[in-house]
Amino acid sequence: MPDKIDYLFCPNKQTPSLYESDTMKNTNKDPYFDVETISRLSLEIKEVKKDKFCQLPFCHTLEAESFGARIESDSYGIRINSPVLSKVEDLIDNISSPMESPRITRVKDSISILKNDDLQVIYELSGPFTILNGLLDSTTVYKGLVKKKQVMAIVLDLLKDHLINFSRDLIDLGVDIISISDSPVDISIVGPEKVKYIYDNFTREFFMELLKIADGKCLIYMCPKMARSLEEVGLIDLKRVNSLMNDYLSLKPAPRYIVTGACISRRNTDIGTRNMMQVESLK
C-alpha cells in the first residue's frame, strides 16, 4: 500500500510571538516598517521558538500587495483590507507588471542581513489563489475557474512566471528553504476537478521550473494540504523518507526533489519530528 501523507491542520500563520516580541511591544510600527524591524523580528521569533530557522514573511499578504492588494496591519494582525478588482478579466492587467512593493523589497533586504549573519532562512511563498483572493472577491475567483477558464489560464501563467522570477531572487539571496502553500484551493474547498485544472495550468510546470533553479541550493517544500489534494486525485506519488523533519531541512546540498510532510510551521513541535515525504513524480 503506498505511503499516505499525514494530513494536519495548519497552525495560525500569524504566530502570537510576533506581537509578543520586544520589538513590537516597544513600538506601534507595522512589522514590515523597515528592514531592521523585519530582521530583528524574525530573529526574535526564532529565539522565542528555539528554532533553527528565521522565517519570513510574517503573513500571506506580501505577494498580493505587490500586485496592488490593499493591506492593513494593527494589533490583531496583518490582512487584506478589501478587494481592488471586480472582474476576473481585470486580473490580467493588474498582474502583468513585475512583483514590486516597498514591503517586499524590505523583506528581500532583510534576508540579505540574516544570511550575512550566517542564519538559515525559510521563505513561505503564497500560491496563486492566496494572491488572487487578495485582489478579487473569492467567490468571483472560484466562479472564474468554471466560467472563465481561458482567462484564468492566462492569469495562472502570468503568476507562474512572476513567482518563478521572485523565487529566483530568493535563491540568489541565499534562502535555504522555499515553502509553498495555497490553502484557498484545498480539495475540500474546490473539489477534484478544479484541483486538476490548477495542476495543469500552474502547479506542475511551476514546481518543475522551481526545482531547476533551486538545483541543490535551496530545498523546495510543499504544504501538506497541497500535497494531500494532489495525491488524492492521483497527480503526485509520495515516498516516505527515513529522516526526521528537523534534520532533513538542514541538509546541504538540498535534495533535488520536492519535500512535504508535517506543516513546516510546526517543525519544532512533536508533529515536526515526524518523518518526511518525498514527491517522487509530477504526473
PDB file of N, CA, C and O in Angstrom, residues 160-192:
ATOM      1  N   LYS A 160       2.625  32.301 -12.576  1.00  0.00           N
ATOM      2  CA  LYS A 160       3.719  31.321 -12.557  1.00  0.00           C
ATOM      3  C   LYS A 160       5.049  31.995 -12.879  1.00  0.00           C
ATOM      4  O   LYS A 160       6.047  31.806 -12.171  1.00  0.00           O
ATOM      5  N   ASP A 161       5.058  32.779 -13.943  1.00  0.00           N
ATOM      6  CA  ASP A 161       6.302  33.450 -14.335  1.00  0.00           C
ATOM      7  C   ASP A 161       6.779  34.414 -13.252  1.00  0.00           C
ATOM      8  O   ASP A 161       7.978  34.475 -12.943  1.00  0.00           O
ATOM      9  N   HIS A 162       5.857  35.173 -12.670  1.00  0.00           N
ATOM     10  CA  HIS A 162       6.233  36.120 -11.607  1.00  0.00           C
ATOM     11  C   HIS A 162       6.792  35.394 -10.385  1.00  0.00           C
ATOM     12  O   HIS A 162       7.809  35.814  -9.812  1.00  0.00           O
ATOM     13  N   LEU A 163       6.134  34.323  -9.975  1.00  0.00           N
ATOM     14  CA  LEU A 163       6.568  33.607  -8.775  1.00  0.00           C
ATOM     15  C   LEU A 163       7.886  32.872  -9.004  1.00  0.00           C
ATOM     16  O   LEU A 163       8.695  32.756  -8.077  1.00  0.00           O
ATOM     17  N   ILE A 164       8.118  32.408 -10.223  1.00  0.00           N
ATOM     18  CA  ILE A 164       9.409  31.791 -10.540  1.00  0.00           C
ATOM     19  C   ILE A 164      10.511  32.855 -10.479  1.00  0.00           C
ATOM     20  O   ILE A 164      11.588  32.622  -9.897  1.00  0.00           O
ATOM     21  N   ASN A 165      10.274  34.013 -11.055  1.00  0.00           N
ATOM     22  CA  ASN A 165      11.276  35.088 -11.019  1.00  0.00           C
ATOM     23  C   ASN A 165      11.543  35.545  -9.592  1.00  0.00           C
ATOM     24  O   ASN A 165      12.692  35.800  -9.213  1.00  0.00           O
ATOM     25  N   PHE A 166      10.495  35.630  -8.800  1.00  0.00           N
ATOM     26  CA  PHE A 166      10.651  36.022  -7.400  1.00  0.00           C
ATOM     27  C   PHE A 166      11.424  34.951  -6.634  1.00  0.00           C
ATOM     28  O   PHE A 166      12.317  35.256  -5.833  1.00  0.00           O
ATOM     29  N   SER A 167      11.110  33.693  -6.895  1.00  0.00           N
ATOM     30  CA  SER A 167      11.830  32.597  -6.240  1.00  0.00           C
ATOM     31  C   SER A 167      13.305  32.601  -6.630  1.00  0.00           C
ATOM     32  O   SER A 167      14.180  32.306  -5.802  1.00  0.00           O
ATOM     33  N   ARG A 168      13.582  32.927  -7.885  1.00  0.00           N
ATOM     34  CA  ARG A 168      14.983  33.031  -8.322  1.00  0.00           C
ATOM     35  C   ARG A 168      15.717  34.096  -7.502  1.00  0.00           C
ATOM     36  O   ARG A 168      16.868  33.889  -7.082  1.00  0.00           O
ATOM     37  N   ASP A 169      15.052  35.217  -7.251  1.00  0.00           N
ATOM     38  CA  ASP A 169      15.647  36.262  -6.408  1.00  0.00           C
ATOM     39  C   ASP A 169      15.923  35.734  -5.006  1.00  0.00           C
ATOM     40  O   ASP A 169      16.984  35.998  -4.422  1.00  0.00           O
ATOM     41  N   LEU A 170      14.963  34.986  -4.446  1.00  0.00           N
ATOM     42  CA  LEU A 170      15.131  34.442  -3.100  1.00  0.00           C
ATOM     43  C   LEU A 170      16.311  33.472  -3.041  1.00  0.00           C
ATOM     44  O   LEU A 170      17.097  33.494  -2.087  1.00  0.00           O
ATOM     45  N   ILE A 171      16.431  32.634  -4.056  1.00  0.00           N
ATOM     46  CA  ILE A 171      17.544  31.672  -4.094  1.00  0.00           C
ATOM     47  C   ILE A 171      18.873  32.409  -4.221  1.00  0.00           C
ATOM     48  O   ILE A 171      19.861  32.063  -3.562  1.00  0.00           O
ATOM     49  N   ASP A 172      18.907  33.445  -5.050  1.00  0.00           N
ATOM     50  CA  ASP A 172      20.134  34.239  -5.198  1.00  0.00           C
ATOM     51  C   ASP A 172      20.526  34.923  -3.887  1.00  0.00           C
ATOM     52  O   ASP A 172      21.712  35.135  -3.618  1.00  0.00           O
ATOM     53  N   LEU A 173      19.523  35.249  -3.070  1.00  0.00           N
ATOM     54  CA  LEU A 173      19.794  35.869  -1.768  1.00  0.00           C
ATOM     55  C   LEU A 173      20.280  34.848  -0.739  1.00  0.00           C
ATOM     56  O   LEU A 173      20.739  35.233   0.338  1.00  0.00           O
ATOM     57  N   GLY A 174      20.146  33.555  -1.053  1.00  0.00           N
ATOM     58  CA  GLY A 174      20.641  32.515  -0.155  1.00  0.00           C
ATOM     59  C   GLY A 174      19.603  31.873   0.726  1.00  0.00           C
ATOM     60  O   GLY A 174      19.953  31.166   1.686  1.00  0.00           O
ATOM     61  N   VAL A 175      18.309  32.087   0.431  1.00  0.00           N
ATOM     62  CA  VAL A 175      17.259  31.438   1.216  1.00  0.00           C
ATOM     63  C   VAL A 175      17.473  29.926   1.203  1.00  0.00           C
ATOM     64  O   VAL A 175      17.776  29.332   0.172  1.00  0.00           O
ATOM     65  N   ASP A 176      17.331  29.296   2.365  1.00  0.00           N
ATOM     66  CA  ASP A 176      17.614  27.865   2.500  1.00  0.00           C
ATOM     67  C   ASP A 176      16.438  26.985   2.094  1.00  0.00           C
ATOM     68  O   ASP A 176      16.630  25.880   1.577  1.00  0.00           O
ATOM     69  N   ILE A 177      15.229  27.472   2.362  1.00  0.00           N
ATOM     70  CA  ILE A 177      14.023  26.698   2.057  1.00  0.00           C
ATOM     71  C   ILE A 177      12.964  27.636   1.509  1.00  0.00           C
ATOM     72  O   ILE A 177      12.732  28.711   2.062  1.00  0.00           O
ATOM     73  N   ILE A 178      12.323  27.221   0.414  1.00  0.00           N
ATOM     74  CA  ILE A 178      11.113  27.903  -0.059  1.00  0.00           C
ATOM     75  C   ILE A 178       9.960  26.935   0.142  1.00  0.00           C
ATOM     76  O   ILE A 178       9.954  25.830  -0.407  1.00  0.00           O
ATOM     77  N   SER A 179       9.017  27.355   0.954  1.00  0.00           N
ATOM     78  CA  SER A 179       7.823  26.554   1.228  1.00  0.00           C
ATOM     79  C   SER A 179       6.642  27.194   0.503  1.00  0.00           C
ATOM     80  O   SER A 179       6.460  28.409   0.564  1.00  0.00           O
ATOM     81  N   ILE A 180       5.843  26.377  -0.197  1.00  0.00           N
ATOM     82  CA  ILE A 180       4.723  26.906  -0.987  1.00  0.00           C
ATOM     83  C   ILE A 180       3.415  26.341  -0.454  1.00  0.00           C
ATOM     84  O   ILE A 180       3.267  25.137  -0.256  1.00  0.00           O
ATOM     85  N   SER A 181       2.463  27.250  -0.220  1.00  0.00           N
ATOM     86  CA  SER A 181       1.126  26.825   0.213  1.00  0.00           C
ATOM     87  C   SER A 181       0.077  27.635  -0.536  1.00  0.00           C
ATOM     88  O   SER A 181       0.348  28.735  -1.016  1.00  0.00           O
ATOM     89  N   ASP A 182      -1.130  27.076  -0.613  1.00  0.00           N
ATOM     90  CA  ASP A 182      -2.231  27.765  -1.298  1.00  0.00           C
ATOM     91  C   ASP A 182      -3.552  27.225  -0.772  1.00  0.00           C
ATOM     92  O   ASP A 182      -4.313  26.577  -1.487  1.00  0.00           O
ATOM     93  N   SER A 183      -3.832  27.502   0.492  1.00  0.00           N
ATOM     94  CA  SER A 183      -4.976  26.887   1.177  1.00  0.00           C
ATOM     95  C   SER A 183      -6.342  27.192   0.569  1.00  0.00           C
ATOM     96  O   SER A 183      -7.258  26.373   0.724  1.00  0.00           O
ATOM     97  N   PRO A 184      -6.558  28.326  -0.147  1.00  0.00           N
ATOM     98  CA  PRO A 184      -7.891  28.553  -0.718  1.00  0.00           C
ATOM     99  C   PRO A 184      -8.319  27.518  -1.746  1.00  0.00           C
ATOM    100  O   PRO A 184      -9.498  27.437  -2.090  1.00  0.00           O
ATOM    101  N   VAL A 185      -7.377  26.728  -2.280  1.00  0.00           N
ATOM    102  CA  VAL A 185      -7.763  25.728  -3.271  1.00  0.00           C
ATOM    103  C   VAL A 185      -7.480  24.305  -2.779  1.00  0.00           C
ATOM    104  O   VAL A 185      -7.147  23.409  -3.548  1.00  0.00           O
ATOM    105  N   ASP A 186      -7.623  24.094  -1.490  1.00  0.00           N
ATOM    106  CA  ASP A 186      -7.591  22.736  -0.949  1.00  0.00           C
ATOM    107  C   ASP A 186      -8.733  21.942  -1.574  1.00  0.00           C
ATOM    108  O   ASP A 186      -9.806  22.482  -1.890  1.00  0.00           O
ATOM    109  N   ILE A 187      -8.526  20.646  -1.752  1.00  0.00           N
ATOM    110  CA  ILE A 187      -9.529  19.804  -2.396  1.00  0.00           C
ATOM    111  C   ILE A 187     -10.869  19.828  -1.667  1.00  0.00           C
ATOM    112  O   ILE A 187     -11.931  19.699  -2.283  1.00  0.00           O
ATOM    113  N   SER A 188     -10.859  20.039  -0.354  1.00  0.00           N
ATOM    114  CA  SER A 188     -12.100  20.096   0.417  1.00  0.00           C
ATOM    115  C   SER A 188     -12.911  21.345   0.095  1.00  0.00           C
ATOM    116  O   SER A 188     -14.109  21.404   0.375  1.00  0.00           O
ATOM    117  N   ILE A 189     -12.270  22.352  -0.514  1.00  0.00           N
ATOM    118  CA  ILE A 189     -12.952  23.602  -0.869  1.00  0.00           C
ATOM    119  C   ILE A 189     -13.381  23.619  -2.327  1.00  0.00           C
ATOM    120  O   ILE A 189     -14.527  23.956  -2.652  1.00  0.00           O
ATOM    121  N   VAL A 190     -12.476  23.229  -3.235  1.00  0.00           N
ATOM    122  CA  VAL A 190     -12.769  23.384  -4.666  1.00  0.00           C
ATOM    123  C   VAL A 190     -13.114  22.079  -5.364  1.00  0.00           C
ATOM    124  O   VAL A 190     -13.645  22.086  -6.479  1.00  0.00           O
ATOM    125  N   GLY A 191     -12.804  20.936  -4.763  1.00  0.00           N
ATOM    126  CA  GLY A 191     -13.106  19.648  -5.371  1.00  0.00           C
ATOM    127  C   GLY A 191     -12.031  19.189  -6.351  1.00  0.00           C
ATOM    128  O   GLY A 191     -11.162  19.964  -6.760  1.00  0.00           O
ATOM    129  N   PRO A 192     -12.077  17.915  -6.741  1.00  0.00           N
ATOM    130  CA  PRO A 192     -11.006  17.315  -7.560  1.00  0.00           C
ATOM    131  C   PRO A 192     -10.865  17.908  -8.955  1.00  0.00           C
ATOM    132  O   PRO A 192      -9.762  18.025  -9.474  1.00  0.00           O
TER     133      PRO A 192
END
